[in-house]
């Protein structure tokens, strides 16, 4: 096997120098199990970052389901297949009754792109509102509305970006209600601005946890208010559950259930197949039917029997291993530990998150809340050296992002917390 530096050079040559890689010293992983991954030198790391292996790396039930179906039949969805239909029935049953039909895709990007097409078809509008500092995918349309990193595509005339509330930075004496109203008014301004340009609104597209934005503490009623404004203007609510879904919050299967709003369209991806590429769009059957008639949407690999078998196995494990309950219990344990660390380390300005999804905002000083961007980057690398994988998010790149597989235990949490304490002391 080639050394890591040789492999990196080969990768640069053949995949380019700018294909994203985590860490100053990239990690060369060769296998995983549960919450653990192992590198080429046999060193193990606790995975506190990845939600794609949602039910744990290489979960035997998922691996077995994929292998069994791959050894039996794999084709696209233009033939009847029991596993595919049964999965669609089981998945849609986890949503509000109005969201009763599914179309399968291969990624979060494809799901959001399809959701936008459906919203534009249903409303006849073209306008899109996204949150400032967001990401929903890498197609041309979704890249053009990306606001959390630079893209070559110009931000389009048919879109508007709105700032979303971050209580840690935006509160300024406002109550939750006032904060929600203040930021919902920005959605109203965006709708009016589109209307003034003769662009009817098709959809508000947001992640209910605002994960890429920095996972701010949720302001009750903000999402409901924003959605109400968009619906009043004739637009739909597309809820991007690519990060928030499949029990991540511990409290509910879907992120939007925390906001008490039923979306018109939901887009799914990442954790759906535990790493096997499957995504989906969930909507009312009359929308799926009428769009299907108009558009003949067909996706060769989307929802093939192997993907459906993998995704079914993921639902089995979530139920059989009570992973929502685990997310709630272990999530509360981690959160309490992070709050203890906040009391000991002045650099921690804020702890936020739900279930097994945490953000830790690092600041240089408590009063001005100057983002500790460079130290956050160092901390991520120091944690890697201590055998813990996590990352960073947010406008100032100063929020530690922790989102482990849902099988994370209290024992794993203790390891994370003591490594974090140690790294913060060394910082
Ligand atoms: C919120 C959100 N939506 C959509 C996507 C795109 O998903 P994919 O990379 O599967 O196309 C991502 C990817 O990071 C995401 O974070």
Tab-separated table of C-alpha atoms and ligand atoms in Angstrom:
chain	number	residue	atom	x	y	z
A	1	UNK	CA	0.000	0.000	0.000
A	2	UNK	CA	1.339	3.466	-0.853
A	3	UNK	CA	2.255	5.887	1.917
A	4	UNK	CA	-0.215	8.677	2.674
A	5	UNK	CA	1.984	11.337	1.062
A	6	UNK	CA	2.326	9.317	-2.147
A	7	UNK	CA	-1.401	8.667	-2.192
A	8	UNK	CA	-2.039	12.400	-1.710
A	9	UNK	CA	0.244	13.258	-4.643
A	10	UNK	CA	-1.440	10.657	-6.822
A	11	UNK	CA	-4.817	12.043	-5.809
A	12	UNK	CA	-3.722	15.612	-6.635
A	13	UNK	CA	-2.500	14.480	-10.052
A	14	UNK	CA	-5.572	12.554	-11.023
A	15	UNK	CA	-8.377	14.294	-9.049
A	16	UNK	CA	-6.995	17.824	-8.931
A	17	UNK	CA	-5.571	19.824	-6.019
A	18	UNK	CA	-8.880	21.382	-5.103
A	19	UNK	CA	-11.101	18.370	-4.541
A	20	UNK	CA	-12.037	19.027	-0.878
A	21	UNK	CA	-10.118	17.113	1.786
A	22	UNK	CA	-10.478	17.430	5.543
A	23	UNK	CA	-7.530	18.295	7.855
A	24	UNK	CA	-4.037	19.720	7.410
A	25	UNK	CA	-2.864	16.099	7.386
A	26	UNK	CA	-5.635	14.230	5.549
A	27	UNK	CA	-6.875	11.035	7.170
A	28	UNK	CA	-6.537	7.863	5.105
A	29	UNK	CA	-9.370	5.636	6.278
A	30	UNK	CA	-9.619	1.994	5.362
A	31	UNK	CA	-12.467	0.539	7.453
A	32	UNK	CA	-15.237	1.424	9.891
A	33	UNK	CA	-17.493	-0.218	12.463
A	34	UNK	CA	-20.183	1.483	14.527
A	35	UNK	CA	-18.823	4.858	15.634
A	36	UNK	CA	-15.214	3.889	14.881
A	37	UNK	CA	-13.072	4.221	11.787
A	38	UNK	CA	-9.541	2.973	11.256
A	39	UNK	CA	-6.719	4.446	9.191
A	40	UNK	CA	-4.143	2.707	7.032
A	41	UNK	CA	-1.715	2.516	9.962
A	42	UNK	CA	-4.259	0.759	12.159
A	43	UNK	CA	-5.052	3.845	14.259
A	44	UNK	CA	-8.686	4.149	15.309
A	45	UNK	CA	-10.712	7.365	15.390
A	46	UNK	CA	-14.015	8.095	17.083
A	47	UNK	CA	-16.320	9.415	14.357
A	48	UNK	CA	-18.131	12.433	15.752
A	49	UNK	CA	-18.733	13.955	12.340
A	50	UNK	CA	-20.546	11.632	9.963
A	51	UNK	CA	-24.320	11.393	9.701
A	52	UNK	CA	-24.193	9.392	6.476
A	53	UNK	CA	-23.382	6.159	8.345
A	54	UNK	CA	-26.418	7.090	10.411
A	55	UNK	CA	-26.915	3.723	12.104
A	56	UNK	CA	-23.175	3.108	12.435
A	57	UNK	CA	-20.415	2.322	9.948
A	58	UNK	CA	-20.947	-0.977	8.139
A	59	UNK	CA	-23.943	-1.965	10.250
A	60	UNK	CA	-24.260	-5.735	9.652
A	61	UNK	CA	-28.034	-5.556	9.052
A	62	UNK	CA	-27.571	-2.932	6.311
A	63	UNK	CA	-24.556	-4.699	4.791
A	64	UNK	CA	-26.453	-7.978	4.710
A	65	UNK	CA	-29.530	-6.346	3.108
A	66	UNK	CA	-27.393	-4.738	0.388
A	67	UNK	CA	-25.484	-7.978	-0.303
A	68	UNK	CA	-28.639	-10.095	-0.379
A	69	UNK	CA	-30.462	-7.804	-2.805
A	70	UNK	CA	-27.355	-7.248	-4.956
A	71	UNK	CA	-27.075	-11.023	-5.299
A	72	UNK	CA	-30.746	-11.293	-6.304
A	73	UNK	CA	-31.709	-8.458	-8.661
A	74	UNK	CA	-30.796	-4.828	-9.269
A	75	UNK	CA	-32.639	-2.735	-11.821
A	76	UNK	CA	-34.300	0.636	-12.162
A	77	UNK	CA	-37.830	1.512	-11.055
A	78	UNK	CA	-39.638	0.946	-14.364
A	79	UNK	CA	-40.392	-2.585	-13.287
A	80	UNK	CA	-42.531	-3.569	-10.343
A	81	UNK	CA	-40.572	-4.443	-7.223
A	82	UNK	CA	-42.020	-5.316	-3.826
A	83	UNK	CA	-39.062	-3.964	-1.779
A	84	UNK	CA	-39.200	-0.552	-3.459
A	85	UNK	CA	-42.955	-0.138	-2.978
A	86	UNK	CA	-42.840	-1.428	0.583
A	87	UNK	CA	-40.038	1.009	1.420
A	88	UNK	CA	-42.004	3.940	-0.046
A	89	UNK	CA	-45.026	2.910	2.058
A	90	UNK	CA	-42.962	2.610	5.200
A	91	UNK	CA	-41.051	5.845	4.665
A	92	UNK	CA	-44.105	7.974	3.863
A	93	UNK	CA	-45.871	6.560	6.946
A	94	UNK	CA	-43.309	8.414	9.097
A	95	UNK	CA	-44.572	11.791	7.779
A	96	UNK	CA	-47.746	13.772	8.289
A	97	UNK	CA	-50.650	12.169	6.390
A	98	UNK	CA	-50.550	14.898	3.729
A	99	UNK	CA	-47.037	13.824	2.692
A	100	UNK	CA	-48.058	10.464	1.334
A	101	UNK	CA	-45.990	9.787	-1.793
A	102	UNK	CA	-42.318	9.483	-2.699
A	103	UNK	CA	-40.014	9.816	-5.687
A	104	UNK	CA	-36.527	8.377	-5.290
A	105	UNK	CA	-33.242	9.975	-6.319
A	106	UNK	CA	-29.542	9.304	-5.695
A	107	UNK	CA	-28.469	12.379	-3.710
A	108	UNK	CA	-29.532	15.427	-1.739
A	109	UNK	CA	-28.792	17.600	-4.765
A	110	UNK	CA	-31.102	15.596	-6.991
A	111	UNK	CA	-33.801	15.691	-4.312
A	112	UNK	CA	-33.662	19.473	-3.939
A	113	UNK	CA	-33.474	20.007	-7.690
A	114	UNK	CA	-36.540	17.825	-8.183
A	115	UNK	CA	-38.334	19.545	-5.298
A	116	UNK	CA	-37.714	22.918	-6.962
A	117	UNK	CA	-39.007	21.658	-10.293
A	118	UNK	CA	-42.150	20.370	-8.574
A	119	UNK	CA	-42.686	23.651	-6.720
A	120	UNK	CA	-42.238	25.675	-9.898
A	121	UNK	CA	-44.574	23.371	-11.777
A	122	UNK	CA	-47.281	23.539	-9.095
A	123	UNK	CA	-47.127	27.299	-8.469
A	124	UNK	CA	-46.244	28.556	-11.941
A	125	UNK	CA	-43.719	30.792	-10.150
A	126	UNK	CA	-39.960	30.795	-10.499
A	127	UNK	CA	-38.870	32.696	-7.389
A	128	UNK	CA	-36.859	30.953	-4.668
A	129	UNK	CA	-35.975	32.168	-1.204
A	130	UNK	CA	-33.031	30.564	0.587
A	131	UNK	CA	-31.340	31.472	3.819
A	132	UNK	CA	-28.136	33.449	3.753
A	133	UNK	CA	-25.129	31.189	4.231
A	134	UNK	CA	-26.776	28.004	2.992
A	135	UNK	CA	-26.029	25.065	0.712
A	136	UNK	CA	-28.534	22.719	-0.887
A	137	UNK	CA	-26.589	21.001	-3.644
A	138	UNK	CA	-24.267	21.121	-6.616
A	139	UNK	CA	-26.567	21.311	-9.673
A	140	UNK	CA	-26.412	24.555	-11.639
A	141	UNK	CA	-29.559	26.012	-10.047
A	142	UNK	CA	-28.628	24.952	-6.519
A	143	UNK	CA	-25.018	26.083	-6.936
A	144	UNK	CA	-26.254	29.495	-8.072
A	145	UNK	CA	-28.239	29.941	-4.838
A	146	UNK	CA	-25.359	28.715	-2.652
A	147	UNK	CA	-24.383	31.408	-0.206
A	148	UNK	CA	-22.060	29.642	2.230
A	149	UNK	CA	-19.035	29.402	-0.048
A	150	UNK	CA	-18.022	31.077	-3.293
A	151	UNK	CA	-19.366	29.681	-6.563
A	152	UNK	CA	-18.696	30.813	-10.122
A	153	UNK	CA	-22.414	31.050	-10.950
A	154	UNK	CA	-23.919	34.503	-10.318
A	155	UNK	CA	-26.676	34.648	-7.695
A	156	UNK	CA	-29.775	34.525	-9.925
A	157	UNK	CA	-32.406	37.230	-10.436
A	158	UNK	CA	-35.113	34.689	-9.514
A	159	UNK	CA	-33.718	34.125	-5.997
A	160	UNK	CA	-33.437	36.053	-2.750
A	161	UNK	CA	-31.390	35.205	0.338
A	162	UNK	CA	-32.613	36.077	3.794
A	163	UNK	CA	-30.698	36.264	7.060
A	164	UNK	CA	-31.977	33.734	9.584
A	165	UNK	CA	-32.077	34.384	13.336
A	166	UNK	CA	-29.078	33.395	15.438
A	167	UNK	CA	-30.005	34.155	19.049
A	168	UNK	CA	-26.340	34.067	20.153
A	169	UNK	CA	-25.473	36.989	17.886
A	170	UNK	CA	-28.782	38.666	17.015
A	171	UNK	CA	-30.742	38.730	20.248
A	172	UNK	CA	-29.887	42.319	21.238
A	173	UNK	CA	-32.474	42.348	23.994
A	174	UNK	CA	-35.238	40.907	21.824
A	175	UNK	CA	-37.575	38.198	23.100
A	176	UNK	CA	-37.930	35.011	21.045
A	177	UNK	CA	-41.208	36.339	19.680
A	178	UNK	CA	-39.613	39.643	18.627
A	179	UNK	CA	-36.623	37.855	17.139
A	180	UNK	CA	-38.900	35.561	15.104
A	181	UNK	CA	-40.954	38.549	13.904
A	182	UNK	CA	-37.865	40.600	13.031
A	183	UNK	CA	-36.405	37.871	10.841
A	184	UNK	CA	-39.745	36.773	9.383
A	185	UNK	CA	-40.144	40.372	8.180
A	186	UNK	CA	-37.044	39.775	6.042
A	187	UNK	CA	-38.880	36.919	4.317
A	188	UNK	CA	-41.779	39.298	3.627
A	189	UNK	CA	-39.314	41.827	2.137
A	190	UNK	CA	-37.833	39.097	-0.063
A	191	UNK	CA	-41.276	38.053	-1.339
A	192	UNK	CA	-42.132	41.685	-2.102
A	193	UNK	CA	-38.832	42.234	-3.847
A	194	UNK	CA	-39.470	39.220	-6.101
A	195	UNK	CA	-43.007	40.459	-6.789
A	196	UNK	CA	-41.698	43.935	-7.597
A	197	UNK	CA	-39.497	42.311	-10.244
A	198	UNK	CA	-42.472	40.395	-11.652
A	199	UNK	CA	-41.215	37.044	-10.303
A	200	UNK	CA	-43.912	35.061	-8.501
A	201	UNK	CA	-42.577	32.948	-5.658
A	202	UNK	CA	-42.305	29.187	-6.126
A	203	UNK	CA	-40.688	28.138	-2.869
A	204	UNK	CA	-38.903	28.799	0.354
A	205	UNK	CA	-36.062	26.243	0.505
A	206	UNK	CA	-34.539	25.807	3.959
A	207	UNK	CA	-32.935	23.249	6.241
A	208	UNK	CA	-35.058	23.274	9.419
A	209	UNK	CA	-31.939	23.101	11.619
A	210	UNK	CA	-29.898	25.590	9.535
A	211	UNK	CA	-26.962	23.219	9.834
A	212	UNK	CA	-24.592	24.781	7.300
A	213	UNK	CA	-25.511	28.214	8.620
A	214	UNK	CA	-24.031	27.206	12.002
A	215	UNK	CA	-26.833	25.290	13.693
A	216	UNK	CA	-28.161	28.332	15.584
A	217	UNK	CA	-30.451	27.805	18.529
A	218	UNK	CA	-33.957	27.552	17.007
A	219	UNK	CA	-36.310	30.474	17.511
A	220	UNK	CA	-39.789	29.098	18.165
A	221	UNK	CA	-42.277	30.169	15.490
A	222	UNK	CA	-39.699	31.666	13.110
A	223	UNK	CA	-39.988	28.876	10.528
A	224	UNK	CA	-43.788	28.762	10.895
A	225	UNK	CA	-43.987	32.516	10.362
A	226	UNK	CA	-41.648	32.460	7.359
A	227	UNK	CA	-43.596	29.591	5.798
A	228	UNK	CA	-46.911	31.402	6.438
A	229	UNK	CA	-45.657	34.477	4.572
A	230	UNK	CA	-44.451	32.410	1.611
A	231	UNK	CA	-47.689	30.420	1.409
A	232	UNK	CA	-49.778	33.575	1.551
A	233	UNK	CA	-47.877	34.756	-1.524
A	234	UNK	CA	-48.591	31.463	-3.330
A	235	UNK	CA	-45.266	29.705	-2.703
A	236	UNK	CA	-44.516	26.285	-1.244
A	237	UNK	CA	-42.265	25.222	1.618
A	238	UNK	CA	-39.498	22.818	0.599
A	239	UNK	CA	-37.904	21.385	3.696
A	240	UNK	CA	-34.351	20.122	3.159
A	241	UNK	CA	-34.022	17.211	5.593
A	242	UNK	CA	-30.700	16.046	4.153
A	243	UNK	CA	-28.929	16.777	7.456
A	244	UNK	CA	-31.843	17.143	9.875
A	245	UNK	CA	-33.735	13.960	9.031
A	246	UNK	CA	-33.849	10.296	10.034
A	247	UNK	CA	-33.961	10.921	13.764
A	248	UNK	CA	-30.927	13.178	14.027
A	249	UNK	CA	-32.634	15.492	16.517
A	250	UNK	CA	-33.615	12.636	18.811
A	251	UNK	CA	-36.969	14.313	19.454
A	252	UNK	CA	-38.536	13.428	16.143
A	253	UNK	CA	-37.860	11.568	12.941
A	254	UNK	CA	-37.872	14.841	10.942
A	255	UNK	CA	-36.356	18.224	11.652
A	256	UNK	CA	-39.475	20.101	10.575
A	257	UNK	CA	-41.401	18.394	13.384
A	258	UNK	CA	-39.405	20.561	15.815
A	259	UNK	CA	-40.728	23.653	14.052
A	260	UNK	CA	-44.308	22.331	14.080
A	261	UNK	CA	-44.761	22.987	10.380
A	262	UNK	CA	-45.808	20.463	7.762
A	263	UNK	CA	-43.809	21.132	4.579
A	264	UNK	CA	-45.286	20.921	1.075
A	265	UNK	CA	-42.236	19.030	-0.167
A	266	UNK	CA	-39.450	17.297	1.762
A	267	UNK	CA	-36.057	16.435	0.301
A	268	UNK	CA	-33.961	13.581	1.666
A	269	UNK	CA	-30.445	12.263	1.182
A	270	UNK	CA	-27.289	11.592	3.179
A	271	UNK	CA	-28.329	9.189	6.021
A	272	UNK	CA	-31.098	7.480	4.063
A	273	UNK	CA	-29.065	4.450	2.911
A	274	UNK	CA	-26.291	4.571	5.565
A	275	UNK	CA	-23.827	5.442	2.808
A	276	UNK	CA	-25.534	3.700	-0.060
A	277	UNK	CA	-26.539	6.553	-2.421
A	278	UNK	CA	-30.266	7.055	-2.137
A	279	UNK	CA	-32.283	10.245	-1.759
A	280	UNK	CA	-35.924	11.086	-2.123
A	281	UNK	CA	-38.646	13.672	-2.421
A	282	UNK	CA	-41.769	13.323	-0.304
A	283	UNK	CA	-44.924	15.243	-1.178
A	284	UNK	CA	-48.673	14.836	-1.535
A	285	UNK	CA	-49.603	12.162	-4.047
A	286	UNK	CA	-51.548	14.628	-6.191
A	287	UNK	CA	-48.393	16.752	-6.655
A	288	UNK	CA	-46.222	13.711	-7.404
A	289	UNK	CA	-48.909	12.434	-9.807
A	290	UNK	CA	-49.482	15.661	-11.678
A	291	UNK	CA	-45.767	16.508	-11.899
A	292	UNK	CA	-45.081	12.943	-13.057
A	293	UNK	CA	-47.657	13.309	-15.829
A	294	UNK	CA	-46.168	16.616	-16.985
A	295	UNK	CA	-42.482	15.776	-16.563
A	296	UNK	CA	-42.015	11.994	-16.855
A	297	UNK	CA	-39.365	12.169	-14.124
A	298	UNK	CA	-37.125	9.166	-14.354
A	299	UNK	CA	-33.886	8.553	-12.474
A	300	UNK	CA	-32.015	5.424	-13.554
A	301	UNK	CA	-30.432	4.563	-10.222
A	302	UNK	CA	-32.924	6.333	-7.961
A	303	UNK	CA	-34.644	3.890	-5.621
A	304	UNK	CA	-33.339	0.728	-7.268
A	305	UNK	CA	-33.998	-2.491	-5.322
A	306	UNK	CA	-30.530	-2.524	-3.697
A	307	UNK	CA	-30.928	1.095	-2.558
A	308	UNK	CA	-34.429	0.337	-1.301
A	309	UNK	CA	-33.112	-2.699	0.599
A	310	UNK	CA	-30.352	-0.575	2.197
A	311	UNK	CA	-32.813	2.174	3.125
A	312	UNK	CA	-35.294	-0.350	4.521
A	313	UNK	CA	-32.552	-1.836	6.684
A	314	UNK	CA	-31.757	1.669	7.978
A	315	UNK	CA	-35.375	2.093	9.105
A	316	UNK	CA	-35.244	-1.373	10.715
A	317	UNK	CA	-32.166	-0.429	12.759
A	318	UNK	CA	-33.563	2.969	13.766
A	319	UNK	CA	-36.604	1.132	15.170
A	320	UNK	CA	-34.955	-2.003	16.543
A	321	UNK	CA	-32.135	-0.169	18.305
A	322	UNK	CA	-34.391	2.723	19.464
A	323	UNK	CA	-32.024	5.227	17.928
A	324	UNK	CA	-34.280	8.252	18.455
A	325	UNK	CA	-34.408	7.448	22.142
A	326	UNK	CA	-30.630	6.933	22.102
A	327	UNK	CA	-30.183	10.289	20.352
A	328	UNK	CA	-32.305	11.992	22.994
A	329	UNK	CA	-30.590	10.360	25.960
A	330	UNK	CA	-26.966	10.455	24.791
A	331	UNK	CA	-27.568	13.864	23.198
A	332	UNK	CA	-28.652	15.287	26.559
A	333	UNK	CA	-25.598	13.689	28.175
A	334	UNK	CA	-23.205	15.218	25.616
A	335	UNK	CA	-24.905	18.582	25.871
A	336	UNK	CA	-24.562	18.640	29.657
A	337	UNK	CA	-20.874	17.777	29.250
A	338	UNK	CA	-20.369	20.525	26.672
A	339	UNK	CA	-22.030	23.013	29.000
A	340	UNK	CA	-19.633	21.955	31.770
A	341	UNK	CA	-16.741	22.579	29.387
A	342	UNK	CA	-18.206	25.990	28.553
A	343	UNK	CA	-18.090	26.877	32.251
A	344	UNK	CA	-14.381	25.941	32.317
A	345	UNK	CA	-13.127	27.331	29.000
A	346	UNK	CA	-13.710	31.008	28.246
A	347	UNK	CA	-13.252	30.370	24.515
A	348	UNK	CA	-16.565	28.491	24.347
A	349	UNK	CA	-19.164	31.196	23.763
A	350	UNK	CA	-22.176	29.048	23.083
A	351	UNK	CA	-23.379	25.433	23.035
A	352	UNK	CA	-26.313	24.550	20.792
A	353	UNK	CA	-27.920	21.576	19.108
A	354	UNK	CA	-30.561	18.875	19.230
A	355	UNK	CA	-30.257	15.137	19.738
A	356	UNK	CA	-26.922	14.019	18.339
A	357	UNK	CA	-26.124	17.247	16.492
A	358	UNK	CA	-24.075	19.868	18.321
A	359	UNK	CA	-22.461	23.182	17.621
A	360	UNK	CA	-19.864	24.742	19.892
A	361	UNK	CA	-19.224	28.380	19.051
A	362	UNK	CA	-15.701	29.568	19.860
A	363	UNK	CA	-15.056	33.240	20.532
A	364	UNK	CA	-11.982	35.284	21.414
A	365	UNK	CA	-13.812	37.311	24.033
A	366	UNK	CA	-17.199	36.924	25.592
A	367	UNK	CA	-18.362	40.526	25.297
A	368	UNK	CA	-17.574	41.273	21.649
A	369	UNK	CA	-17.998	37.633	20.604
A	370	UNK	CA	-15.144	37.970	18.145
A	371	UNK	CA	-15.063	34.653	16.261
A	372	UNK	CA	-12.062	32.454	17.154
A	373	UNK	CA	-11.753	31.254	13.571
A	374	UNK	CA	-8.059	30.321	13.495
A	375	UNK	CA	-8.270	28.563	16.864
A	376	UNK	CA	-11.314	26.576	15.714
A	377	UNK	CA	-9.320	25.279	12.751
A	378	UNK	CA	-6.444	24.373	15.062
A	379	UNK	CA	-8.798	22.645	17.467
A	380	UNK	CA	-10.292	20.500	14.684
A	381	UNK	CA	-6.759	19.367	13.761
A	382	UNK	CA	-5.808	18.843	17.416
A	383	UNK	CA	-8.869	16.649	17.887
A	384	UNK	CA	-7.821	14.611	14.875
A	385	UNK	CA	-4.449	14.095	16.533
A	386	UNK	CA	-6.331	12.907	19.629
A	387	UNK	CA	-8.278	10.374	17.549
A	388	UNK	CA	-11.581	12.266	17.256
A	389	UNK	CA	-13.137	13.273	13.929
A	390	UNK	CA	-15.251	16.428	13.903
A	391	UNK	CA	-15.443	19.568	11.784
A	392	UNK	CA	-16.462	23.229	11.747
A	393	UNK	CA	-19.272	25.309	10.264
A	394	UNK	CA	-20.787	28.764	10.225
A	395	UNK	CA	-20.283	32.166	8.669
A	396	UNK	CA	-17.046	32.704	10.606
A	397	UNK	CA	-15.923	29.074	10.512
A	398	UNK	CA	-15.768	29.176	14.309
A	399	UNK	CA	-18.391	26.594	15.268
A	400	UNK	CA	-17.320	23.027	15.992
A	401	UNK	CA	-19.689	20.647	14.236
A	402	UNK	CA	-20.406	17.340	15.960
A	403	UNK	CA	-22.869	14.930	14.379
A	404	UNK	CA	-21.879	11.325	15.098
A	405	UNK	CA	-23.602	8.157	13.934
A	406	UNK	CA	-26.811	7.661	15.953
A	407	UNK	CA	-25.372	4.657	17.812
A	408	UNK	CA	-23.123	6.988	19.837
A	409	UNK	CA	-23.005	5.994	23.522
A	410	UNK	CA	-22.329	7.740	26.842
A	411	UNK	CA	-18.934	6.013	26.878
A	412	UNK	CA	-18.150	7.516	23.452
A	413	UNK	CA	-19.359	10.863	24.786
A	414	UNK	CA	-16.914	10.659	27.713
A	415	UNK	CA	-14.049	10.112	25.273
A	416	UNK	CA	-15.157	13.073	23.173
A	417	UNK	CA	-15.549	15.345	26.188
A	418	UNK	CA	-12.211	14.473	27.772
A	419	UNK	CA	-10.349	14.864	24.443
A	420	UNK	CA	-12.067	18.203	23.918
A	421	UNK	CA	-11.153	19.344	27.426
A	422	UNK	CA	-7.542	18.304	26.837
A	423	UNK	CA	-7.330	20.002	23.419
A	424	UNK	CA	-8.920	23.202	24.755
A	425	UNK	CA	-6.358	23.268	27.578
A	426	UNK	CA	-3.563	22.843	25.043
A	427	UNK	CA	-4.957	25.451	22.630
B	1	LIG	C1	-28.502	20.715	3.783
B	1	LIG	C2	-27.951	20.020	2.576
B	1	LIG	N1	-28.744	19.833	1.512
B	1	LIG	C3	-28.305	19.203	0.409
B	1	LIG	C4	-27.022	18.738	0.308
B	1	LIG	C5	-26.547	18.077	-0.953
B	1	LIG	O1	-26.501	16.697	-0.796
B	1	LIG	P1	-25.610	15.784	-1.766
B	1	LIG	O2	-24.183	16.072	-1.480
B	1	LIG	O3	-26.027	14.385	-1.428
B	1	LIG	O4	-25.983	16.131	-3.165
B	1	LIG	C6	-26.153	18.904	1.399
B	1	LIG	C7	-24.767	18.387	1.338
B	1	LIG	O5	-23.909	18.658	2.129
B	1	LIG	C8	-26.630	19.568	2.559
B	1	LIG	O6	-25.845	19.766	3.619
